[in-house]
């Protein structure tokens, strides 16, 4: 089923034109998906390294297109509303520092 979806996406005229023009929506989607994957892994394993990886992905996503900063609110809501996912304040501060530092370094 995934192969069929990939083939359909590869031959959609709008997606082909936009991706070949290297507009910013396709890279932002890729990096946002990477960020969500890292957050899902953090929710499963509860290892801070996945939170740090998500902050790197989120920083790169925001660098790609500034409107992606709205996804930070989604991550906050996920962490606030998931009672089984406990996050230490130290890990939040470090991940926020990673995200802001990455954006400041490349911006």
Tab-separated table of C-alpha atoms in Angstrom:
chain	number	residue	atom	x	y	z
A	1	UNK	CA	0.000	0.000	0.000
A	2	UNK	CA	2.879	2.372	0.749
A	3	UNK	CA	4.356	1.742	-2.703
A	4	UNK	CA	1.062	2.709	-4.322
A	5	UNK	CA	0.955	5.907	-2.266
A	6	UNK	CA	4.534	6.738	-3.220
A	7	UNK	CA	3.797	6.156	-6.906
A	8	UNK	CA	0.700	8.345	-6.771
A	9	UNK	CA	2.649	11.103	-5.063
A	10	UNK	CA	5.498	10.801	-7.561
A	11	UNK	CA	3.186	11.388	-10.512
A	12	UNK	CA	0.920	14.103	-9.080
A	13	UNK	CA	1.570	17.195	-11.224
A	14	UNK	CA	1.359	19.711	-8.371
A	15	UNK	CA	3.718	17.784	-6.112
A	16	UNK	CA	6.209	17.184	-8.928
A	17	UNK	CA	6.267	20.861	-9.925
A	18	UNK	CA	6.526	22.179	-6.364
A	19	UNK	CA	9.188	19.658	-5.346
A	20	UNK	CA	11.288	20.287	-8.431
A	21	UNK	CA	11.138	24.033	-7.836
A	22	UNK	CA	12.579	23.322	-4.370
A	23	UNK	CA	9.870	25.289	-2.615
A	24	UNK	CA	9.870	24.967	1.115
A	25	UNK	CA	6.745	22.902	1.793
A	26	UNK	CA	8.247	19.515	0.879
A	27	UNK	CA	11.393	19.866	3.066
A	28	UNK	CA	9.313	21.259	5.930
A	29	UNK	CA	6.976	18.277	5.731
A	30	UNK	CA	9.909	15.870	5.771
A	31	UNK	CA	11.501	17.517	8.793
A	32	UNK	CA	8.171	17.829	10.629
A	33	UNK	CA	7.574	14.119	10.058
A	34	UNK	CA	11.048	13.371	11.429
A	35	UNK	CA	10.237	15.493	14.488
A	36	UNK	CA	6.946	13.689	15.056
A	37	UNK	CA	8.701	10.330	14.712
A	38	UNK	CA	11.225	11.345	17.369
A	39	UNK	CA	8.409	12.500	19.657
A	40	UNK	CA	6.602	9.189	19.168
A	41	UNK	CA	9.784	7.317	20.070
A	42	UNK	CA	10.171	9.543	23.127
A	43	UNK	CA	6.618	8.680	24.145
A	44	UNK	CA	7.385	4.964	23.834
A	45	UNK	CA	10.878	4.715	25.282
A	46	UNK	CA	10.972	7.807	27.531
A	47	UNK	CA	14.653	8.339	26.760
A	48	UNK	CA	15.735	12.009	26.738
A	49	UNK	CA	17.833	11.454	23.610
A	50	UNK	CA	14.618	11.190	21.572
A	51	UNK	CA	13.418	14.499	22.997
A	52	UNK	CA	16.752	16.052	22.059
A	53	UNK	CA	16.532	14.558	18.563
A	54	UNK	CA	13.018	15.989	18.239
A	55	UNK	CA	14.326	19.415	19.228
A	56	UNK	CA	16.991	19.205	16.504
A	57	UNK	CA	14.309	18.210	14.001
A	58	UNK	CA	12.018	21.004	15.183
A	59	UNK	CA	14.818	23.562	14.898
A	60	UNK	CA	15.537	22.462	11.338
A	61	UNK	CA	11.832	22.492	10.528
A	62	UNK	CA	11.511	26.074	11.738
A	63	UNK	CA	14.609	27.068	9.799
A	64	UNK	CA	13.058	25.618	6.667
A	65	UNK	CA	9.825	27.587	7.019
A	66	UNK	CA	9.072	29.915	9.913
A	67	UNK	CA	5.373	29.048	10.058
A	68	UNK	CA	6.385	25.627	11.384
A	69	UNK	CA	6.850	27.227	14.798
A	70	UNK	CA	3.169	26.409	15.325
A	71	UNK	CA	4.207	22.762	15.703
A	72	UNK	CA	5.974	23.650	18.947
A	73	UNK	CA	2.521	24.258	20.424
A	74	UNK	CA	1.486	20.779	19.333
A	75	UNK	CA	4.492	19.264	21.055
A	76	UNK	CA	3.703	21.232	24.213
A	77	UNK	CA	0.098	20.042	24.165
A	78	UNK	CA	1.255	16.437	23.681
A	79	UNK	CA	3.593	16.666	26.657
A	80	UNK	CA	1.018	18.465	28.812
A	81	UNK	CA	-1.889	16.129	28.087
A	82	UNK	CA	-0.077	12.774	28.168
A	83	UNK	CA	-0.051	11.702	31.819
A	84	UNK	CA	2.038	8.597	31.139
A	85	UNK	CA	4.828	10.658	29.522
A	86	UNK	CA	6.812	12.347	32.275
A	87	UNK	CA	9.399	14.936	31.297
A	88	UNK	CA	11.964	16.372	33.648
A	89	UNK	CA	12.331	20.137	33.646
A	90	UNK	CA	16.043	19.744	32.959
A	91	UNK	CA	15.322	17.758	29.785
A	92	UNK	CA	12.840	20.399	28.604
A	93	UNK	CA	15.340	23.192	29.184
A	94	UNK	CA	18.105	21.298	27.376
A	95	UNK	CA	15.856	20.474	24.423
A	96	UNK	CA	14.646	24.068	24.186
A	97	UNK	CA	18.267	25.224	24.308
A	98	UNK	CA	19.174	22.813	21.520
A	99	UNK	CA	16.325	24.050	19.334
A	100	UNK	CA	16.990	27.756	19.925
A	101	UNK	CA	20.763	27.313	19.648
A	102	UNK	CA	20.427	25.481	16.346
A	103	UNK	CA	18.153	28.176	14.966
A	104	UNK	CA	20.446	30.961	16.186
A	105	UNK	CA	23.523	29.285	14.731
A	106	UNK	CA	22.078	28.832	11.244
A	107	UNK	CA	19.855	31.898	11.028
